[in-house]
Coordinates of C-alpha atoms in Angstrom, one line a residue:
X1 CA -41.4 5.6 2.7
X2 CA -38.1 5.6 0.8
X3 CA -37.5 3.0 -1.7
X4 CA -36.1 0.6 -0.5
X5 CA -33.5 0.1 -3.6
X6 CA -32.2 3.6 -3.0
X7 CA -30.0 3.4 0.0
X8 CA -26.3 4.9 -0.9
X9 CA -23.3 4.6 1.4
X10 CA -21.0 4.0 2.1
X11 CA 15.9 3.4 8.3
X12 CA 16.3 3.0 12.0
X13 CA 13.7 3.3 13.9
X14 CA 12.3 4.4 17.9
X15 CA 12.9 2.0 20.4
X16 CA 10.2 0.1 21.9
X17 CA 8.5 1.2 25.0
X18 CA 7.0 -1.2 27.2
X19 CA 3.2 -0.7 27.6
X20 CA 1.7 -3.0 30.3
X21 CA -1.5 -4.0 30.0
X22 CA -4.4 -3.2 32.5
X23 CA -6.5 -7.0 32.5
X24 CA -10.4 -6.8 33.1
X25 CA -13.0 -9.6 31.4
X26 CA -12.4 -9.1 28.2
X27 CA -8.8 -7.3 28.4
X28 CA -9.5 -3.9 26.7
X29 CA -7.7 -1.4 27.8
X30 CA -5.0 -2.5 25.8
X31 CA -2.5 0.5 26.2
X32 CA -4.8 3.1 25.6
X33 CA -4.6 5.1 29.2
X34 CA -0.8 4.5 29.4
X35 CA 1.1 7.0 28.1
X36 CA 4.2 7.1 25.6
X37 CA 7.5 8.6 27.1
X38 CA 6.7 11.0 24.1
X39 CA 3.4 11.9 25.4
X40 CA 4.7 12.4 29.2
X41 CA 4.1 16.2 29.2
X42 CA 0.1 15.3 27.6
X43 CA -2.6 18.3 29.3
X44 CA -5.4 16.6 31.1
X45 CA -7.4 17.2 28.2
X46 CA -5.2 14.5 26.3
X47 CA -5.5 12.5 29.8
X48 CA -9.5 12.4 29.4
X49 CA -9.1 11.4 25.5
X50 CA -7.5 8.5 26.7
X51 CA -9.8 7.8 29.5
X52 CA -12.5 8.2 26.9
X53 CA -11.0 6.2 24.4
X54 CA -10.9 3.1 26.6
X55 CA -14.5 3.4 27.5
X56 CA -15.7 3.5 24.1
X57 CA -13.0 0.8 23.0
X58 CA -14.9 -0.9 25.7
X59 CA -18.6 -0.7 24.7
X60 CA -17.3 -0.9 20.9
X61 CA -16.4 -4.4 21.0
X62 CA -19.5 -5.5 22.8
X63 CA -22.2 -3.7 20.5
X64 CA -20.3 -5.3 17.5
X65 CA -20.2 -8.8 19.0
X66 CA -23.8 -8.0 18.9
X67 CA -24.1 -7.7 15.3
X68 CA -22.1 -11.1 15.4
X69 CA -23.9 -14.8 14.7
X70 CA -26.9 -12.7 16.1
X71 CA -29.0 -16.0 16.0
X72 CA -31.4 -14.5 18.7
X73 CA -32.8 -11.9 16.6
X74 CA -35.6 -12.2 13.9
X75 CA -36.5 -9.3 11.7
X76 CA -39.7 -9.4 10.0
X77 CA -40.5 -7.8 6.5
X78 CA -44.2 -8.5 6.4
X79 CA -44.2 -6.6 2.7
X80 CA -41.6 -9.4 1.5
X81 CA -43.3 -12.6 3.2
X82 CA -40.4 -12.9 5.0
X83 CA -38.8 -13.6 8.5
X84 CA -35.4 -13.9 9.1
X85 CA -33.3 -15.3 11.9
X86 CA -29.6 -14.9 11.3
X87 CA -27.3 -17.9 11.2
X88 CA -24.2 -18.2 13.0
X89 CA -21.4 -16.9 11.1
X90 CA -23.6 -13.9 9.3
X91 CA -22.7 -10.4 10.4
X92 CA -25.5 -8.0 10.2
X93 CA -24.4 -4.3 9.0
X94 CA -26.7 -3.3 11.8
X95 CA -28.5 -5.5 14.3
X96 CA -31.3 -2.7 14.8
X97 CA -35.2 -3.6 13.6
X98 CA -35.7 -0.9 11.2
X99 CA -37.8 -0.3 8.3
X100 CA -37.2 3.0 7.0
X101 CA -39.0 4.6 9.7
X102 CA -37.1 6.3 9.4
X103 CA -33.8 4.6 10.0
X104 CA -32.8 2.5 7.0
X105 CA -33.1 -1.8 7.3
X106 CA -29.4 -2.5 7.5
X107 CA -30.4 -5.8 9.0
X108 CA -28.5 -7.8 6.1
X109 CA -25.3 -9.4 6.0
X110 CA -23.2 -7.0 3.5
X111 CA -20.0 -8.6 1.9
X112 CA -18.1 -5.5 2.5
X113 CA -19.1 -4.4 6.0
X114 CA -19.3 -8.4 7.4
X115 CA -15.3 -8.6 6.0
X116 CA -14.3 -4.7 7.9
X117 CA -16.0 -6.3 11.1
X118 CA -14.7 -9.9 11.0
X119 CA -11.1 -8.3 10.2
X120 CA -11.6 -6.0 13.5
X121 CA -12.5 -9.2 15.2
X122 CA -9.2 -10.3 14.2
X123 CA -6.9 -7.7 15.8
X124 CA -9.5 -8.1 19.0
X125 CA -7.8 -12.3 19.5
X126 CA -4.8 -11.3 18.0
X127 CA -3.8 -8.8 20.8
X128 CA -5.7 -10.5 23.2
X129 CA -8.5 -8.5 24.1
X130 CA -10.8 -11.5 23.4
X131 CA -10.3 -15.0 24.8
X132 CA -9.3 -17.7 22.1
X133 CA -12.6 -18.9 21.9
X134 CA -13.5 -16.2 19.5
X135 CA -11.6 -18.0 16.5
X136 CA -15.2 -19.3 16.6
X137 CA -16.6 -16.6 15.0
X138 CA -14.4 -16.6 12.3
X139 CA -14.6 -20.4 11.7
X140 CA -18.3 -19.7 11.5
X141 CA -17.3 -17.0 9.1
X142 CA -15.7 -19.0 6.5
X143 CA -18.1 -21.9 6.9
X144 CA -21.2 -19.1 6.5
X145 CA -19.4 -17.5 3.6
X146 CA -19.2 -20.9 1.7
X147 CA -22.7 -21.4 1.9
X148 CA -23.1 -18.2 0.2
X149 CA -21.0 -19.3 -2.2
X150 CA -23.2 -21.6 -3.3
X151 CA -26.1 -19.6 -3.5
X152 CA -28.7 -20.3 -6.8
X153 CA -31.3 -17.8 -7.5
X154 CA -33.1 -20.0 -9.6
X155 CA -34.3 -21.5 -6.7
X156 CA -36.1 -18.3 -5.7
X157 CA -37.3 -17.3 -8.7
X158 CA -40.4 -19.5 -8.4
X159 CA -43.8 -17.9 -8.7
X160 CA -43.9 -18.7 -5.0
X161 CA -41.5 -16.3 -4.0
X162 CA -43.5 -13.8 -5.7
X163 CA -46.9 -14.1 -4.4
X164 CA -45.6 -13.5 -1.0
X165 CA -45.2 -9.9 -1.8
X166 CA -47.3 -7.2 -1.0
X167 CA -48.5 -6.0 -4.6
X168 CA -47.6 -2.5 -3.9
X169 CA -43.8 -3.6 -3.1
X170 CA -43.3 -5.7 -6.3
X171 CA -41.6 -2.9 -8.0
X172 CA -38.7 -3.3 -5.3
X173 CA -38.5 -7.1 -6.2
X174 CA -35.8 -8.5 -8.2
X175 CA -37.5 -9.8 -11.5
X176 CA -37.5 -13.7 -12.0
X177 CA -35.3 -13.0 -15.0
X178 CA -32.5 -11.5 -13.0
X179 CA -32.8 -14.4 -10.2
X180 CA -32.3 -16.7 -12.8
X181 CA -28.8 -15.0 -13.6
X182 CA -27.6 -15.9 -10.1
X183 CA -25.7 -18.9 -9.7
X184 CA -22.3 -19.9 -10.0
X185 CA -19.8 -17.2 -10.5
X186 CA -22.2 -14.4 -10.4
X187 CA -23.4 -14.8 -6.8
X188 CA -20.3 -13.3 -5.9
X189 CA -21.4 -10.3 -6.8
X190 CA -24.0 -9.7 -5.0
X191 CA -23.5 -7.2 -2.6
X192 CA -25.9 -8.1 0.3
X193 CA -27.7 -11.5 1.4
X194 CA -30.1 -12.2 4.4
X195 CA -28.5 -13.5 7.5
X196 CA -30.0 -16.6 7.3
X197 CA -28.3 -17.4 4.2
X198 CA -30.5 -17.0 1.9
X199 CA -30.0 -14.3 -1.3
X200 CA -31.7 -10.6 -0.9
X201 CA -34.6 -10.9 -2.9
X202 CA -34.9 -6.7 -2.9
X203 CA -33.7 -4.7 -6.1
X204 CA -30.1 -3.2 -5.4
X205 CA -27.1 -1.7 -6.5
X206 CA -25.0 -5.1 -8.5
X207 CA -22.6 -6.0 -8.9
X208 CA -20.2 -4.6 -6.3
X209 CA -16.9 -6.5 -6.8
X210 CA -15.0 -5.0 -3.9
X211 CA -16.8 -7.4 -1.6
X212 CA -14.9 -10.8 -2.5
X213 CA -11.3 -8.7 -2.4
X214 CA -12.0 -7.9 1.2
X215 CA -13.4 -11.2 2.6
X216 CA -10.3 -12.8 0.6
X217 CA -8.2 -10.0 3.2
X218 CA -9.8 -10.5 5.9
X219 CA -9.2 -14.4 5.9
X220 CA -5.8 -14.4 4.7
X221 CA -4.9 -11.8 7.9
X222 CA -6.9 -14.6 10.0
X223 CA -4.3 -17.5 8.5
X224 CA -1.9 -15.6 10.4
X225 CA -2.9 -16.4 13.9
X226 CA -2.0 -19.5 15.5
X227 CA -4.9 -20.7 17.1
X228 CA -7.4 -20.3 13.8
X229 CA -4.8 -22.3 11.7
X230 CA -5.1 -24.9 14.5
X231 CA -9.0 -24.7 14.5
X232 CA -9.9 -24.0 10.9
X233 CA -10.4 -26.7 8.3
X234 CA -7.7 -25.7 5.9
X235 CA -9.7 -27.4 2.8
X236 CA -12.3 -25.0 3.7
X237 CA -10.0 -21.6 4.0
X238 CA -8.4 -22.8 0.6
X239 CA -12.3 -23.4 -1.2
X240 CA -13.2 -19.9 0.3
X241 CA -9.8 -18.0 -1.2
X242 CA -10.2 -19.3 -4.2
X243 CA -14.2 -18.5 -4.7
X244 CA -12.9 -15.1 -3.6
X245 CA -9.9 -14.6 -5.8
X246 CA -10.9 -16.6 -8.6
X247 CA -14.1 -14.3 -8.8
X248 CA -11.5 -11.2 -8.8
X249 CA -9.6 -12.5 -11.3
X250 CA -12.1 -12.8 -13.5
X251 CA -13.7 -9.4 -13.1
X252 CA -11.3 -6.9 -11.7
X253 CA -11.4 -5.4 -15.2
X254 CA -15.6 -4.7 -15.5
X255 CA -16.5 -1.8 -14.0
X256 CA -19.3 -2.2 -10.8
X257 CA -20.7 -0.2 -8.4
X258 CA -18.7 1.7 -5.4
X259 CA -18.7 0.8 -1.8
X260 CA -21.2 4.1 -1.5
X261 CA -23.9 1.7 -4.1
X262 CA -24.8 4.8 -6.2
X263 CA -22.1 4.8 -9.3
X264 CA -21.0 2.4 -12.1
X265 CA -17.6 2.7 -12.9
X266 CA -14.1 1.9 -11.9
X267 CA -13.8 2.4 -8.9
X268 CA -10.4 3.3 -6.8
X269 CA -11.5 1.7 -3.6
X270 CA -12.2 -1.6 -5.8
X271 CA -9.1 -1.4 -7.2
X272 CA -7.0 -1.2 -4.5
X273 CA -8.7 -3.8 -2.0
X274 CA -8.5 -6.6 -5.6
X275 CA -4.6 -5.3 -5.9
X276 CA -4.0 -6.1 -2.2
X277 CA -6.0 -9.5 -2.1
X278 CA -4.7 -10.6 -5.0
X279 CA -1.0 -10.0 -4.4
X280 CA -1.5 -11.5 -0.6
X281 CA -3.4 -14.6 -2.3
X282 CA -0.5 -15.1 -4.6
X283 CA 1.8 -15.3 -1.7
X284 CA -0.6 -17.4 0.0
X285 CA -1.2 -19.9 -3.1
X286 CA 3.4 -19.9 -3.7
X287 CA 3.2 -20.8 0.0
X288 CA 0.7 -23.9 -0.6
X289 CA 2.5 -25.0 -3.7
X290 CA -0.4 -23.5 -6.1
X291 CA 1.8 -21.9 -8.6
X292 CA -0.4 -21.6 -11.4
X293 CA -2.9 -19.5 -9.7
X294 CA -0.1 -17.6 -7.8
X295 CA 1.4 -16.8 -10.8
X296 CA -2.1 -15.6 -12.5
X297 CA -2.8 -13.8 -9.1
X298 CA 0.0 -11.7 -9.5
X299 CA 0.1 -10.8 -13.0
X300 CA -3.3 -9.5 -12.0
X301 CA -2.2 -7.3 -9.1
X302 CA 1.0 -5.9 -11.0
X303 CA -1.6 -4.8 -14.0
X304 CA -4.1 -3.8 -10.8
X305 CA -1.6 -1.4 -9.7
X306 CA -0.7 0.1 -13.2
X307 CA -4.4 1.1 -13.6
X308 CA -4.7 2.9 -10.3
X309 CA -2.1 5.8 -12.1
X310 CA -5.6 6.2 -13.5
X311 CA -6.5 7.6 -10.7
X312 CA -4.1 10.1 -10.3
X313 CA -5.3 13.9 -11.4
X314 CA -2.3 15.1 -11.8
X315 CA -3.2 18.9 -12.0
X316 CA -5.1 18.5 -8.8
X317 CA -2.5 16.3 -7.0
X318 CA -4.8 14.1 -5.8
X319 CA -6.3 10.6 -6.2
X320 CA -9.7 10.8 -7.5
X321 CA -12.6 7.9 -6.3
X322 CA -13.7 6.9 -10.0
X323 CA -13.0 7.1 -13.5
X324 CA -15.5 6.1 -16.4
X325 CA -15.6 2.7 -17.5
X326 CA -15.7 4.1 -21.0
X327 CA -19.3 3.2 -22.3
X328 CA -22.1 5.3 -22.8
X329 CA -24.3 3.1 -20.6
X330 CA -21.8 3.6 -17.6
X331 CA -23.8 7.2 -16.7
X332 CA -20.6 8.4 -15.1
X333 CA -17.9 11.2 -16.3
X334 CA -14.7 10.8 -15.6
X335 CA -14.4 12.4 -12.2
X336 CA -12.4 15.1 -10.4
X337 CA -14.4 14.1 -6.8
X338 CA -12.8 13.7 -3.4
X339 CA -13.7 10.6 -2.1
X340 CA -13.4 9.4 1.6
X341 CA -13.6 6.4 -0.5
X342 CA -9.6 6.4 -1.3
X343 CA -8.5 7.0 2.3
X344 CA -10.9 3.8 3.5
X345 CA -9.4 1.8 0.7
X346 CA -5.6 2.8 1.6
X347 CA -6.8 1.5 5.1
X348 CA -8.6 -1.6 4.3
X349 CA -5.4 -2.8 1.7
X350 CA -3.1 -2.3 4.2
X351 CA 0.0 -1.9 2.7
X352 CA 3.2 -1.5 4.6
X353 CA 4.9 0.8 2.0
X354 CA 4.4 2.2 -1.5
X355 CA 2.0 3.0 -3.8
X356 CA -1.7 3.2 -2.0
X357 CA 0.1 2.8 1.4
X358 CA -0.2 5.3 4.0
X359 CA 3.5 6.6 3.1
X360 CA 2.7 7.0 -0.2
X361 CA 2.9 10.9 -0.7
X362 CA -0.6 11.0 -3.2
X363 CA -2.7 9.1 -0.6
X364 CA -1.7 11.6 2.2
X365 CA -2.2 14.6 -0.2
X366 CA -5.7 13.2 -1.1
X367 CA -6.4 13.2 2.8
X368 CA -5.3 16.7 3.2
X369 CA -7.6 17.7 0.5
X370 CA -10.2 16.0 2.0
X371 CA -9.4 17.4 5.6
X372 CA -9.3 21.0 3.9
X373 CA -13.0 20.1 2.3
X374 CA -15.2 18.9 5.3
X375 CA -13.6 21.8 7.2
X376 CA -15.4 24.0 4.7
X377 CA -18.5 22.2 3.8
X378 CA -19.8 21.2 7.3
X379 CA -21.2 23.9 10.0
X380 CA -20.0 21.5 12.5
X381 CA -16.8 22.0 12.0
X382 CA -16.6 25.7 12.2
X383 CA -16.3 26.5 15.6
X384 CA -14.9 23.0 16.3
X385 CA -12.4 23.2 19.5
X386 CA -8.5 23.6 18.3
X387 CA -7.6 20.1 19.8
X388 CA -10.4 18.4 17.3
X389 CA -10.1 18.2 13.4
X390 CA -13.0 18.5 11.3
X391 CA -15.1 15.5 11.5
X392 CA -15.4 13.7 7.8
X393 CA -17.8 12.7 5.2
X394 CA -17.6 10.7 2.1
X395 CA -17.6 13.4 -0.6
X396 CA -19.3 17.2 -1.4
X397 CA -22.6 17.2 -1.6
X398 CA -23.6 14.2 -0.5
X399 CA -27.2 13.8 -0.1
X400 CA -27.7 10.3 2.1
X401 CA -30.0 11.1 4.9
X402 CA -28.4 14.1 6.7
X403 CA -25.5 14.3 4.1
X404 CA -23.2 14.4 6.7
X405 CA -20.0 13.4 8.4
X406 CA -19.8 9.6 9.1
X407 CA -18.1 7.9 12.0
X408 CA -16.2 5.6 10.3
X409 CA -14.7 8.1 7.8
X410 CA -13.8 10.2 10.6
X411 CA -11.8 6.8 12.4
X412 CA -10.5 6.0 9.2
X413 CA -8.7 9.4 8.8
X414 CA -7.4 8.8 12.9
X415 CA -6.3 5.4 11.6
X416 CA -4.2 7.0 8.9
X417 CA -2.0 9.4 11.1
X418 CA -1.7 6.1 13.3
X419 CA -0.7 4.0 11.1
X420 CA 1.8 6.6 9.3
X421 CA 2.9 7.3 12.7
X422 CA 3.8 3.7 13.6
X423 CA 5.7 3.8 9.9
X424 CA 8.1 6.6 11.1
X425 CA 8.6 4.8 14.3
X426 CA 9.3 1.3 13.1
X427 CA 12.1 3.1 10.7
X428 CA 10.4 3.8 7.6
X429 CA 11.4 6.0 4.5
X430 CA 9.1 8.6 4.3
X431 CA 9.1 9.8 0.8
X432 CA 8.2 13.7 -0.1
X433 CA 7.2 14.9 -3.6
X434 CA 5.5 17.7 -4.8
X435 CA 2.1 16.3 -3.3
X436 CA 2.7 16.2 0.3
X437 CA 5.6 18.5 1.6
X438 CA 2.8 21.4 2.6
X439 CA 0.7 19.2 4.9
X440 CA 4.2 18.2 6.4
X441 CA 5.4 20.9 6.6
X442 CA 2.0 22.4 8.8
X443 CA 2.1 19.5 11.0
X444 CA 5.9 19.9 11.7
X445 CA 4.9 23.7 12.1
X446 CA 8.6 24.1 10.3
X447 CA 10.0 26.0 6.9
X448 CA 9.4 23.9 3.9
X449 CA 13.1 24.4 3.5
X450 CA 13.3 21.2 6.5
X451 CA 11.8 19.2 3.8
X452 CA 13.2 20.1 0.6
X453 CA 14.3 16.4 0.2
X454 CA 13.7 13.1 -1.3
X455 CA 13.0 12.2 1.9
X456 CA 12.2 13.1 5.8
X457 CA 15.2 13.6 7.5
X458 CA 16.2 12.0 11.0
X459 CA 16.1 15.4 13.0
X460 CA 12.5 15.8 11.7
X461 CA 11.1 12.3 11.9
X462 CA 10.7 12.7 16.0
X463 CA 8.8 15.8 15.2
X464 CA 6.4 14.0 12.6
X465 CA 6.2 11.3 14.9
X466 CA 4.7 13.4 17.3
X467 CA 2.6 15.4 15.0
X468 CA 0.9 12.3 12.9
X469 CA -0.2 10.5 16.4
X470 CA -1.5 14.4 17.6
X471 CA -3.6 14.5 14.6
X472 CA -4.9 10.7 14.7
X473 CA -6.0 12.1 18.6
X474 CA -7.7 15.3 17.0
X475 CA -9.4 13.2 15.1
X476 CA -10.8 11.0 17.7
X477 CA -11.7 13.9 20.3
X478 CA -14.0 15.2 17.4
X479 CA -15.5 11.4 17.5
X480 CA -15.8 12.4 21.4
X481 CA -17.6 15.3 20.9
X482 CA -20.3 13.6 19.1
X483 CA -20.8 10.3 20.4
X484 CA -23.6 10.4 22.8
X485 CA -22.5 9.3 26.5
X486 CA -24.2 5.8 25.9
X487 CA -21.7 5.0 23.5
X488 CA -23.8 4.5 20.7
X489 CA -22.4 5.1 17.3
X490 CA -24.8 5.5 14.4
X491 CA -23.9 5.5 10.6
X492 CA -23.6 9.3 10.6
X493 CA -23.8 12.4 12.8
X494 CA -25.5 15.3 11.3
X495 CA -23.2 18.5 9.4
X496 CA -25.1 20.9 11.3
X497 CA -26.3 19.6 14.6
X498 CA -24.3 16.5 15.2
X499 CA -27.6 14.7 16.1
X500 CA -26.8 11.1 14.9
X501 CA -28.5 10.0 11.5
X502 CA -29.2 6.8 9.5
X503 CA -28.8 3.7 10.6
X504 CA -28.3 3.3 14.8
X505 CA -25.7 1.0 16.1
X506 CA -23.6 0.5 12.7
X507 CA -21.5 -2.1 13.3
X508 CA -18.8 -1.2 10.7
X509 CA -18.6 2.4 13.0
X510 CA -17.7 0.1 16.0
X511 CA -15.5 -2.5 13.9
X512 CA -13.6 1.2 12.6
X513 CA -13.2 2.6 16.6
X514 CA -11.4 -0.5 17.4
X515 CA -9.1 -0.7 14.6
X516 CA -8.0 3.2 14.9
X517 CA -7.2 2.4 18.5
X518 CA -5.5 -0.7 17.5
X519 CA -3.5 1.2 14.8
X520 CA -2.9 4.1 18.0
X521 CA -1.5 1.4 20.2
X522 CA 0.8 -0.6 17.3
X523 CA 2.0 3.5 16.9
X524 CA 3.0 4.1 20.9
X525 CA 5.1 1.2 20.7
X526 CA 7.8 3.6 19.1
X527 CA 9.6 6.4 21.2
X528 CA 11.4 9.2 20.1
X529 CA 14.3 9.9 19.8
X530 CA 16.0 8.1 17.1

């Protein structure tokens, strides 16, 4: 069996184009088989994408419902003593009964991944493709996250906890001593917790600070809808922004593990989600009349944003995943790898323009790079069909189960080009430096000479329109060509075979189809020409 503590992951602008929407129960189609006027010459190759991609948008949103207050479900780990039944409000990574046999127990409620899938949950009620009733879940969200909150490990560090154990599976047990460390601040930090509440007694990769940054992001895009305001207790929202934010404050300088759980360091994923919530919170707190923490928030985030430069190699011209925290203990060099890892967190900040937004020239340069290395590392992608880019991993050499390309990376480089593409259509500047005019240049399939400016200019941005929403769709048709006709996605799908790998039925791999769709549709909006 594998141990159990060794899991790794993971200016003017287009006018709008009516898209009507085709109703059925729980209104999905949302756009995606109508057509742009910009895509009225698509091949019926394009045509079955589209089909496709409302049949899987479909079946995404049920199987991650699933995953969703799954109070029906009870997963037993005999070795532990213990049987859990999630509570409403939990989100499990995966709602699948496995015990590394081989597929990996996933059946926990992850900070990170519950945050991803509650904030796709989101953009399901706010364009309507779920019934107002489903502010429920994210009531039950904030009400489950306090609990957690609040979380004491002292309480399970009795001698009681321990003699449930199976002998043989005390060296994956926390130690009392470490349990004892857990309260107050430092439950934040944990990176996982049973569904029913309770604190992961199993050894694991902590702390992992980008956790609270994301659950702060994920309610603070919730405030924005009408009927959760009306729903929510506000006194609750607040107490939950401010365990989150507080706990970034405070710790946005330590260095913690990465969103893959295998390396201490800094961490530009980390960095950019604690940037984001924390400038977001500030505005949030001005708005509430907190000024003293909206100030601190934002002093943070300006000092946030000055240490992602770190990040920046410049004689590789790309943003790198982590840099050492300095100490000898850290067991990390400062690193030249490409991370997946910077793409996800340029998605999951969600910045409209800058720095570490999907305009920024280093980000797309990092993707390009990124693009360039799957393309060359997996088998998969070799004789890959000319309407599909290569499907995408987190980094070379990965060793995770089959090592190989992951759905949600692959959606998350689809989301980019969509959401760049909705950029140059709602009028955007789109900056060029020396990173990015190559990768521009190839998708406009023009001379670099077109883009030897400080910025795109307004013969080309119809062109790169076009090109960034045909690349998001290459990107999804390689999602097509491995996703099994049940609709299943997994956490990966093997570099060689494609077979899918790891955990089954990963609900951040749904929770990342719907918001690449949802980023696709927010993009057709726009039509060419200027």
């Amino acid at each position: 069996m594998e141990p159990v503590h060794e899991r790794s992951r993971r200016a003017g602008g287009f006018a709008p184009t009516g898209i009507s929407q085709r109703r059925c129960n729980l209104r999905l189609d949302m756009g995606i088989s109508q057509v742009s006027r910009g895509d009225q010459q698509a091949n019926s190759s394009n045509s079955a994408l589209c089909e496709w991609m409302a049949r899987q948008y479909r079946f995404s949103v049920e199987a991650m419902l699933r995953a969703v207050s799954a109070t029906d479900l009870i997963k037993e780990r005999p070795h532990f003593g213990q049987a859990i039944r999630p509570a409403r409000g939990s989100v499990l990574a995966s709602p699948e009964l496995a015990s590394y046999d081989p597929n990996p127990d996933y059946f926990f409620h992850w900070l990170r991944d519950s945050a991803i899938i509650i904030d796709a949950l989101r953009v399901l009620i706010a364009e309507q493709t779920l019934e107002s009733n489903a502010i429920e879940h994210l009531v039950d969200f904030v009400n489950f996250s306090l609990g957690l909150c609040q979380l004491d490990g002292r309480a399970f560090s009795s001698g009681k906890v321990r003699r449930a154990i199976d002998p043989s599976f005390l060296e994956h047990a926390r130690t009392e001593d470490e349990l004892n460390q857990i309260h107050g601040d430092r439950t934040l930090g944990e990176a996982r917790y049973n569904p029913d509440g309770t604190l992961d007694i199993i050894r694991w990769a902590r702390p992992q600070n980008d956790g609270p940054a994301l659950r702060a992001l994920s309610v603070l895009r919730s405030w924005r809808l009408e009927a959760f305001r009306e729903r929510a207790d506000e006194a609750a929202i607040r107490a939950l922004l401010e365990h989150d934010l507080d706990y970034t404050l405070r710790h946005w300088e330590e260095p913690c593990f990465d969103l893959w759980e295998e390396s201490f360091a800094h961490h530009y994923h980390t960095r950019v989600v604690q940037f984001a919530a924390l400038a977001d919170g500030a505005a949030w707190m001005d708005a509430s009349g907190d000024r003293t923490r909206a100030g601190n928030y934002r002093l943070a985030a300006e000092e946030i944003a000055r240490r992602l430069d770190d990040h920046f190699d410049a004689d590789e011209g790309v943003y790198v995943g982590c840099v050492a925290d300095g100490s000898e203990s850290s067991g990390v060099a400062v690193s030249t790898r490409l991370d997946i890892a910077v793409a996800l967190g340029v998605i999951h900040a969600a910045r409209t323009n800058g720095a570490h937004s999907v305009l920024d020239p280093k980000a797309l340069a990092t993707l390009g790079r990124l693009e360039q290395l799957f393309a060359k590392e997996y088998q998969i992608n070799e004789g890959r069909g000319s309407d599909c880019a290569p499907a995408m991993g987190r980094y070379a050499g990965d060793v995770y189960y089959s090592g190989g390309a992951y759905y949600f990376s692959t959606l998350g480089a689809a989301q980019f080009y969509f959401r760049f593409a909705e950029a140059i259509g709602g009028g955007a500047t789109i900056p060029i430096s020396k990173q990015n005019p190559g990768l521009l240049t190839e998708m406009l399939a023009q001379s670099s000479q077109v883009l030897d400016t400080a910025a795109v200019e307004p013969l080309s941005r119809e062109g790169l329109f076009k090109a960034c929403l045909h690349r998001g769709d290459m990107f999804m048709a390689m999602v097509r060509a491995y996703t099994p006709a049940s609709g299943e996605l997994s956490e990966q799908f093997d570099q060689t075979t494609g077979a899918q790998t790891s955990a089954k039925n990963l609900a951040w791999s749904y929770a990342a189809f719907i918001t690449a769709v949802a980023s696709r549709k927010a993009a057709i909006r726009y039509c060419p020409p200027l």
